[in-house]
């Protein structure tokens, strides 16, 4: 079954609260049409800019939802394979147990009293333990290599964000500074990346969605205040 819902955030209302009711209605129709069918309706420029803001949220949430669905499918497939493998292994263990029992009976009749069956079992167990340890070590090495590949690349993140026109429109609306924020964005991205590095959280950004989320949080809690402080004017009252 496909996705039959989407999220709207109350914090987004401030971006559209001043629009006339007619434009708000057109925007709502466009949002539902896009979320249901993926179709983009022709809209007036002002409404289209607001729609792009909501569209980016819908796209991000849909991507996360699809990732969760795929992970659940993969887990289901692995679970089925594991059950089948366990069944085969149980049958093989039963057959091996029967063969071992028959072999022990033959040994009891034919071999010398000096032969110790326990020695053979100990060697077998040691071999199994050694194989298991090798498998665990190999798995840990693969995980370490995968973790090492998640390299924080500031330049790549900055280039991807600056090339995303929908995201830039969105952050301009959130910035409360209007279109002037576009010219400030490259410098603000440099400050954001420097902040992430300074607090040692590079590994918290493994994809572009993480970068967008962390930048929004940084701007609301740090960047906006810095810009406001820089723009403050000091007036001197003459004597």
PDB file of C-alpha atoms in Angstrom:
ATOM      1  CA  UNK A   1       0.000   0.000   0.000  1.00  0.00           C
ATOM      2  CA  UNK A   2       1.328   3.434  -0.958  1.00  0.00           C
ATOM      3  CA  UNK A   3       1.717   6.465   1.277  1.00  0.00           C
ATOM      4  CA  UNK A   4      -1.695   8.035   1.962  1.00  0.00           C
ATOM      5  CA  UNK A   5      -0.751  10.964   4.193  1.00  0.00           C
ATOM      6  CA  UNK A   6       1.733  13.828   4.505  1.00  0.00           C
ATOM      7  CA  UNK A   7       2.874  16.287   7.183  1.00  0.00           C
ATOM      8  CA  UNK A   8       2.188  19.999   7.526  1.00  0.00           C
ATOM      9  CA  UNK A   9       4.097  21.986  10.138  1.00  0.00           C
ATOM     10  CA  UNK A  10       2.464  24.750  12.200  1.00  0.00           C
ATOM     11  CA  UNK A  11       5.748  26.671  12.042  1.00  0.00           C
ATOM     12  CA  UNK A  12       5.223  27.059   8.273  1.00  0.00           C
ATOM     13  CA  UNK A  13       2.015  29.061   8.706  1.00  0.00           C
ATOM     14  CA  UNK A  14       3.905  32.317   9.256  1.00  0.00           C
ATOM     15  CA  UNK A  15       5.077  32.099   5.625  1.00  0.00           C
ATOM     16  CA  UNK A  16       1.529  32.187   4.231  1.00  0.00           C
ATOM     17  CA  UNK A  17      -0.613  33.876   6.895  1.00  0.00           C
ATOM     18  CA  UNK A  18      -0.623  37.218   5.019  1.00  0.00           C
ATOM     19  CA  UNK A  19      -1.806  35.710   1.720  1.00  0.00           C
ATOM     20  CA  UNK A  20      -5.410  36.405   0.649  1.00  0.00           C
ATOM     21  CA  UNK A  21      -7.871  33.557   1.264  1.00  0.00           C
ATOM     22  CA  UNK A  22      -8.156  32.876  -2.470  1.00  0.00           C
ATOM     23  CA  UNK A  23      -4.402  32.326  -2.774  1.00  0.00           C
ATOM     24  CA  UNK A  24      -4.374  30.190   0.371  1.00  0.00           C
ATOM     25  CA  UNK A  25      -7.074  28.006  -1.185  1.00  0.00           C
ATOM     26  CA  UNK A  26      -5.093  27.645  -4.416  1.00  0.00           C
ATOM     27  CA  UNK A  27      -2.002  26.768  -2.382  1.00  0.00           C
ATOM     28  CA  UNK A  28      -3.885  24.083  -0.421  1.00  0.00           C
ATOM     29  CA  UNK A  29      -5.189  22.510  -3.650  1.00  0.00           C
ATOM     30  CA  UNK A  30      -1.659  22.488  -5.070  1.00  0.00           C
ATOM     31  CA  UNK A  31      -0.232  20.870  -1.920  1.00  0.00           C
ATOM     32  CA  UNK A  32      -2.812  18.060  -1.899  1.00  0.00           C
ATOM     33  CA  UNK A  33      -2.477  17.475  -5.651  1.00  0.00           C
ATOM     34  CA  UNK A  34       1.317  17.201  -5.398  1.00  0.00           C
ATOM     35  CA  UNK A  35       1.237  14.955  -2.318  1.00  0.00           C
ATOM     36  CA  UNK A  36      -1.365  12.651  -3.948  1.00  0.00           C
ATOM     37  CA  UNK A  37      -0.185  12.435  -7.558  1.00  0.00           C
ATOM     38  CA  UNK A  38       3.131  14.292  -7.822  1.00  0.00           C
ATOM     39  CA  UNK A  39       1.546  16.799 -10.233  1.00  0.00           C
ATOM     40  CA  UNK A  40       2.594  20.460  -9.980  1.00  0.00           C
ATOM     41  CA  UNK A  41      -0.236  22.923 -10.655  1.00  0.00           C
ATOM     42  CA  UNK A  42       0.410  26.283 -12.363  1.00  0.00           C
ATOM     43  CA  UNK A  43       0.271  29.013  -9.718  1.00  0.00           C
ATOM     44  CA  UNK A  44       0.860  32.773  -9.481  1.00  0.00           C
ATOM     45  CA  UNK A  45       4.506  33.631  -8.627  1.00  0.00           C
ATOM     46  CA  UNK A  46       3.858  34.464  -4.960  1.00  0.00           C
ATOM     47  CA  UNK A  47       1.808  31.313  -4.372  1.00  0.00           C
ATOM     48  CA  UNK A  48       4.331  29.247  -6.337  1.00  0.00           C
ATOM     49  CA  UNK A  49       7.155  30.368  -4.040  1.00  0.00           C
ATOM     50  CA  UNK A  50       5.121  29.365  -0.977  1.00  0.00           C
ATOM     51  CA  UNK A  51       4.257  26.045  -2.625  1.00  0.00           C
ATOM     52  CA  UNK A  52       7.933  25.262  -3.257  1.00  0.00           C
ATOM     53  CA  UNK A  53       8.573  25.676   0.448  1.00  0.00           C
ATOM     54  CA  UNK A  54       5.910  23.059   1.323  1.00  0.00           C
ATOM     55  CA  UNK A  55       7.003  20.870  -1.564  1.00  0.00           C
ATOM     56  CA  UNK A  56      10.529  20.526  -0.159  1.00  0.00           C
ATOM     57  CA  UNK A  57       9.093  19.291   3.149  1.00  0.00           C
ATOM     58  CA  UNK A  58       6.849  16.782   1.363  1.00  0.00           C
ATOM     59  CA  UNK A  59       9.774  15.497  -0.707  1.00  0.00           C
ATOM     60  CA  UNK A  60      12.027  15.097   2.355  1.00  0.00           C
ATOM     61  CA  UNK A  61       9.347  13.271   4.353  1.00  0.00           C
ATOM     62  CA  UNK A  62       8.458  11.023   1.401  1.00  0.00           C
ATOM     63  CA  UNK A  63      12.124  10.109   0.943  1.00  0.00           C
ATOM     64  CA  UNK A  64      12.424   9.172   4.620  1.00  0.00           C
ATOM     65  CA  UNK A  65       9.215   7.134   4.422  1.00  0.00           C
ATOM     66  CA  UNK A  66      10.447   5.238   1.353  1.00  0.00           C
ATOM     67  CA  UNK A  67      13.730   4.463   3.127  1.00  0.00           C
ATOM     68  CA  UNK A  68      11.849   3.016   6.113  1.00  0.00           C
ATOM     69  CA  UNK A  69       9.641   0.874   3.831  1.00  0.00           C
ATOM     70  CA  UNK A  70      12.671  -0.483   1.981  1.00  0.00           C
ATOM     71  CA  UNK A  71      14.467  -1.299   5.251  1.00  0.00           C
ATOM     72  CA  UNK A  72      11.418  -3.215   6.495  1.00  0.00           C
ATOM     73  CA  UNK A  73      11.203  -5.158   3.232  1.00  0.00           C
ATOM     74  CA  UNK A  74      14.886  -6.009   3.421  1.00  0.00           C
ATOM     75  CA  UNK A  75      14.496  -7.128   7.042  1.00  0.00           C
ATOM     76  CA  UNK A  76      11.572  -9.340   6.037  1.00  0.00           C
ATOM     77  CA  UNK A  77      13.578 -10.957   3.254  1.00  0.00           C
ATOM     78  CA  UNK A  78      16.513 -11.558   5.570  1.00  0.00           C
ATOM     79  CA  UNK A  79      14.189 -13.047   8.180  1.00  0.00           C
ATOM     80  CA  UNK A  80      12.767 -15.485   5.638  1.00  0.00           C
ATOM     81  CA  UNK A  81      16.226 -16.482   4.441  1.00  0.00           C
ATOM     82  CA  UNK A  82      17.380 -16.955   8.027  1.00  0.00           C
ATOM     83  CA  UNK A  83      14.442 -19.268   8.794  1.00  0.00           C
ATOM     84  CA  UNK A  84      15.125 -21.347   5.691  1.00  0.00           C
ATOM     85  CA  UNK A  85      18.833 -21.515   6.511  1.00  0.00           C
ATOM     86  CA  UNK A  86      18.091 -22.538  10.113  1.00  0.00           C
ATOM     87  CA  UNK A  87      15.794 -25.303   8.883  1.00  0.00           C
ATOM     88  CA  UNK A  88      18.478 -26.625   6.549  1.00  0.00           C
ATOM     89  CA  UNK A  89      21.058 -26.400   9.294  1.00  0.00           C
ATOM     90  CA  UNK A  90      18.805 -28.293  11.724  1.00  0.00           C
ATOM     91  CA  UNK A  91      18.359 -31.090   9.223  1.00  0.00           C
ATOM     92  CA  UNK A  92      22.087 -31.191   8.573  1.00  0.00           C
ATOM     93  CA  UNK A  93      22.815 -31.251  12.313  1.00  0.00           C
ATOM     94  CA  UNK A  94      20.375 -34.140  12.787  1.00  0.00           C
ATOM     95  CA  UNK A  95      22.034 -36.096   9.981  1.00  0.00           C
ATOM     96  CA  UNK A  96      25.485 -35.340  11.376  1.00  0.00           C
ATOM     97  CA  UNK A  97      24.384 -36.451  14.833  1.00  0.00           C
ATOM     98  CA  UNK A  98      23.184 -39.776  13.448  1.00  0.00           C
ATOM     99  CA  UNK A  99      26.436 -40.249  11.530  1.00  0.00           C
ATOM    100  CA  UNK A 100      28.477 -39.327  14.620  1.00  0.00           C
ATOM    101  CA  UNK A 101      26.531 -41.797  16.756  1.00  0.00           C
ATOM    102  CA  UNK A 102      27.117 -44.579  14.226  1.00  0.00           C
ATOM    103  CA  UNK A 103      30.796 -43.638  13.933  1.00  0.00           C
ATOM    104  CA  UNK A 104      31.217 -43.790  17.704  1.00  0.00           C
ATOM    105  CA  UNK A 105      29.634 -47.240  17.742  1.00  0.00           C
ATOM    106  CA  UNK A 106      32.049 -48.405  15.064  1.00  0.00           C
ATOM    107  CA  UNK A 107      34.996 -46.911  16.922  1.00  0.00           C
ATOM    108  CA  UNK A 108      33.987 -48.649  20.134  1.00  0.00           C
ATOM    109  CA  UNK A 109      34.187 -52.002  18.363  1.00  0.00           C
ATOM    110  CA  UNK A 110      37.210 -51.536  16.134  1.00  0.00           C
ATOM    111  CA  UNK A 111      39.650 -49.010  17.543  1.00  0.00           C
ATOM    112  CA  UNK A 112      42.386 -49.335  20.090  1.00  0.00           C
ATOM    113  CA  UNK A 113      41.599 -48.440  23.752  1.00  0.00           C
ATOM    114  CA  UNK A 114      44.166 -45.644  23.505  1.00  0.00           C
ATOM    115  CA  UNK A 115      41.971 -43.699  21.022  1.00  0.00           C
ATOM    116  CA  UNK A 116      40.135 -40.935  22.842  1.00  0.00           C
ATOM    117  CA  UNK A 117      36.937 -39.803  21.168  1.00  0.00           C
ATOM    118  CA  UNK A 118      36.846 -36.697  23.376  1.00  0.00           C
ATOM    119  CA  UNK A 119      40.064 -35.470  21.740  1.00  0.00           C
ATOM    120  CA  UNK A 120      38.366 -35.592  18.345  1.00  0.00           C
ATOM    121  CA  UNK A 121      35.316 -33.724  19.638  1.00  0.00           C
ATOM    122  CA  UNK A 122      37.543 -31.094  21.260  1.00  0.00           C
ATOM    123  CA  UNK A 123      39.372 -30.522  17.994  1.00  0.00           C
ATOM    124  CA  UNK A 124      36.034 -30.173  16.164  1.00  0.00           C
ATOM    125  CA  UNK A 125      34.715 -27.684  18.706  1.00  0.00           C
ATOM    126  CA  UNK A 126      37.956 -25.677  18.561  1.00  0.00           C
ATOM    127  CA  UNK A 127      37.667 -25.520  14.782  1.00  0.00           C
ATOM    128  CA  UNK A 128      34.062 -24.290  15.000  1.00  0.00           C
ATOM    129  CA  UNK A 129      34.969 -21.600  17.542  1.00  0.00           C
ATOM    130  CA  UNK A 130      37.893 -20.441  15.412  1.00  0.00           C
ATOM    131  CA  UNK A 131      35.658 -20.204  12.316  1.00  0.00           C
ATOM    132  CA  UNK A 132      33.057 -18.215  14.246  1.00  0.00           C
ATOM    133  CA  UNK A 133      35.690 -15.767  15.507  1.00  0.00           C
ATOM    134  CA  UNK A 134      36.986 -15.272  11.970  1.00  0.00           C
ATOM    135  CA  UNK A 135      33.444 -14.495  10.750  1.00  0.00           C
ATOM    136  CA  UNK A 136      32.919 -11.926  13.519  1.00  0.00           C
ATOM    137  CA  UNK A 137      36.276 -10.266  12.783  1.00  0.00           C
ATOM    138  CA  UNK A 138      35.459 -10.054   9.076  1.00  0.00           C
ATOM    139  CA  UNK A 139      32.046  -8.519   9.823  1.00  0.00           C
ATOM    140  CA  UNK A 140      33.630  -5.931  12.138  1.00  0.00           C
ATOM    141  CA  UNK A 141      36.178  -5.030   9.454  1.00  0.00           C
ATOM    142  CA  UNK A 142      33.391  -4.461   6.901  1.00  0.00           C
ATOM    143  CA  UNK A 143      31.513  -2.206   9.343  1.00  0.00           C
ATOM    144  CA  UNK A 144      34.675  -0.210  10.048  1.00  0.00           C
ATOM    145  CA  UNK A 145      35.308   0.267   6.329  1.00  0.00           C
ATOM    146  CA  UNK A 146      31.720   1.427   5.749  1.00  0.00           C
ATOM    147  CA  UNK A 147      31.970   3.889   8.642  1.00  0.00           C
ATOM    148  CA  UNK A 148      35.258   5.231   7.323  1.00  0.00           C
ATOM    149  CA  UNK A 149      33.667   5.871   3.908  1.00  0.00           C
ATOM    150  CA  UNK A 150      31.204   8.328   5.466  1.00  0.00           C
ATOM    151  CA  UNK A 151      33.625  11.228   5.119  1.00  0.00           C
ATOM    152  CA  UNK A 152      32.438  14.749   5.969  1.00  0.00           C
ATOM    153  CA  UNK A 153      33.053  16.808   2.817  1.00  0.00           C
ATOM    154  CA  UNK A 154      32.332  20.508   3.534  1.00  0.00           C
ATOM    155  CA  UNK A 155      32.903  21.709  -0.041  1.00  0.00           C
ATOM    156  CA  UNK A 156      30.591  19.067  -1.517  1.00  0.00           C
ATOM    157  CA  UNK A 157      27.850  19.873   1.015  1.00  0.00           C
ATOM    158  CA  UNK A 158      28.099  23.598   0.285  1.00  0.00           C
ATOM    159  CA  UNK A 159      27.963  23.063  -3.493  1.00  0.00           C
ATOM    160  CA  UNK A 160      24.938  20.745  -3.246  1.00  0.00           C
ATOM    161  CA  UNK A 161      23.005  23.181  -1.053  1.00  0.00           C
ATOM    162  CA  UNK A 162      23.775  26.183  -3.265  1.00  0.00           C
ATOM    163  CA  UNK A 163      22.611  24.240  -6.350  1.00  0.00           C
ATOM    164  CA  UNK A 164      19.237  23.374  -4.764  1.00  0.00           C
ATOM    165  CA  UNK A 165      16.963  26.232  -5.886  1.00  0.00           C
ATOM    166  CA  UNK A 166      13.921  24.969  -3.972  1.00  0.00           C
ATOM    167  CA  UNK A 167      15.884  24.739  -0.738  1.00  0.00           C
ATOM    168  CA  UNK A 168      17.315  28.247  -1.217  1.00  0.00           C
ATOM    169  CA  UNK A 169      13.816  29.670  -1.645  1.00  0.00           C
ATOM    170  CA  UNK A 170      12.782  27.839   1.505  1.00  0.00           C
ATOM    171  CA  UNK A 171      15.609  29.150   3.695  1.00  0.00           C
ATOM    172  CA  UNK A 172      15.061  32.686   2.384  1.00  0.00           C
ATOM    173  CA  UNK A 173      11.463  32.547   3.585  1.00  0.00           C
ATOM    174  CA  UNK A 174      12.540  31.133   6.953  1.00  0.00           C
ATOM    175  CA  UNK A 175      15.358  33.634   7.411  1.00  0.00           C
ATOM    176  CA  UNK A 176      12.927  36.593   7.756  1.00  0.00           C
ATOM    177  CA  UNK A 177      15.477  38.609   5.740  1.00  0.00           C
ATOM    178  CA  UNK A 178      13.794  38.094   2.353  1.00  0.00           C
ATOM    179  CA  UNK A 179      15.626  37.801  -0.961  1.00  0.00           C
ATOM    180  CA  UNK A 180      18.663  39.613   0.451  1.00  0.00           C
ATOM    181  CA  UNK A 181      19.501  36.398   2.261  1.00  0.00           C
ATOM    182  CA  UNK A 182      20.440  34.777  -1.088  1.00  0.00           C
ATOM    183  CA  UNK A 183      23.616  36.872  -1.327  1.00  0.00           C
ATOM    184  CA  UNK A 184      24.442  36.098   2.309  1.00  0.00           C
ATOM    185  CA  UNK A 185      23.932  32.338   1.963  1.00  0.00           C
ATOM    186  CA  UNK A 186      27.459  31.255   0.834  1.00  0.00           C
ATOM    187  CA  UNK A 187      29.054  33.073   3.779  1.00  0.00           C
ATOM    188  CA  UNK A 188      26.461  31.694   6.198  1.00  0.00           C
ATOM    189  CA  UNK A 189      27.108  28.162   4.939  1.00  0.00           C
ATOM    190  CA  UNK A 190      30.823  28.622   5.633  1.00  0.00           C
ATOM    191  CA  UNK A 191      30.018  29.717   9.183  1.00  0.00           C
ATOM    192  CA  UNK A 192      27.624  26.788   9.634  1.00  0.00           C
ATOM    193  CA  UNK A 193      30.233  24.249   8.478  1.00  0.00           C
ATOM    194  CA  UNK A 194      32.865  25.825  10.728  1.00  0.00           C
ATOM    195  CA  UNK A 195      30.429  25.515  13.644  1.00  0.00           C
ATOM    196  CA  UNK A 196      29.815  21.807  12.957  1.00  0.00           C
ATOM    197  CA  UNK A 197      33.567  21.159  12.801  1.00  0.00           C
ATOM    198  CA  UNK A 198      34.237  23.160  15.976  1.00  0.00           C
ATOM    199  CA  UNK A 199      31.821  21.014  18.031  1.00  0.00           C
ATOM    200  CA  UNK A 200      33.122  17.771  16.512  1.00  0.00           C
ATOM    201  CA  UNK A 201      29.830  16.640  14.946  1.00  0.00           C
ATOM    202  CA  UNK A 202      30.966  16.030  11.379  1.00  0.00           C
ATOM    203  CA  UNK A 203      29.714  12.431  11.479  1.00  0.00           C
ATOM    204  CA  UNK A 204      26.193  13.658  12.278  1.00  0.00           C
ATOM    205  CA  UNK A 205      25.902  14.818   8.645  1.00  0.00           C
ATOM    206  CA  UNK A 206      25.955  11.719   6.432  1.00  0.00           C
ATOM    207  CA  UNK A 207      23.711  13.045   3.625  1.00  0.00           C
ATOM    208  CA  UNK A 208      22.297  16.268   2.198  1.00  0.00           C
ATOM    209  CA  UNK A 209      19.041  15.949   4.188  1.00  0.00           C
ATOM    210  CA  UNK A 210      21.065  15.951   7.422  1.00  0.00           C
ATOM    211  CA  UNK A 211      22.874  19.089   6.243  1.00  0.00           C
ATOM    212  CA  UNK A 212      19.595  20.914   5.491  1.00  0.00           C
ATOM    213  CA  UNK A 213      18.138  19.992   8.871  1.00  0.00           C
ATOM    214  CA  UNK A 214      21.251  20.986  10.817  1.00  0.00           C
ATOM    215  CA  UNK A 215      21.609  24.300   8.912  1.00  0.00           C
ATOM    216  CA  UNK A 216      18.003  25.273   9.749  1.00  0.00           C
ATOM    217  CA  UNK A 217      18.638  24.559  13.434  1.00  0.00           C
ATOM    218  CA  UNK A 218      21.957  26.460  13.375  1.00  0.00           C
ATOM    219  CA  UNK A 219      20.440  29.510  11.678  1.00  0.00           C
ATOM    220  CA  UNK A 220      17.508  29.719  14.106  1.00  0.00           C
ATOM    221  CA  UNK A 221      19.707  29.366  17.185  1.00  0.00           C
ATOM    222  CA  UNK A 222      23.033  30.944  16.186  1.00  0.00           C
ATOM    223  CA  UNK A 223      23.314  32.437  12.695  1.00  0.00           C
ATOM    224  CA  UNK A 224      20.335  34.815  12.841  1.00  0.00           C
ATOM    225  CA  UNK A 225      21.510  36.280  16.156  1.00  0.00           C
ATOM    226  CA  UNK A 226      25.018  36.843  14.808  1.00  0.00           C
ATOM    227  CA  UNK A 227      23.653  38.720  11.781  1.00  0.00           C
ATOM    228  CA  UNK A 228      21.363  40.822  13.969  1.00  0.00           C
ATOM    229  CA  UNK A 229      24.252  41.698  16.269  1.00  0.00           C
ATOM    230  CA  UNK A 230      26.405  42.680  13.292  1.00  0.00           C
ATOM    231  CA  UNK A 231      23.669  44.974  11.929  1.00  0.00           C
ATOM    232  CA  UNK A 232      22.998  46.782  15.172  1.00  0.00           C
ATOM    233  CA  UNK A 233      23.641  50.535  14.943  1.00  0.00           C
ATOM    234  CA  UNK A 234      24.855  52.620  17.833  1.00  0.00           C
ATOM    235  CA  UNK A 235      23.378  56.127  18.009  1.00  0.00           C
ATOM    236  CA  UNK A 236      25.112  58.905  19.935  1.00  0.00           C
ATOM    237  CA  UNK A 237      22.937  61.554  21.520  1.00  0.00           C
ATOM    238  CA  UNK A 238      24.612  64.987  21.214  1.00  0.00           C
ATOM    239  CA  UNK A 239      25.178  66.975  24.408  1.00  0.00           C
TER     240      UNK A 239
END
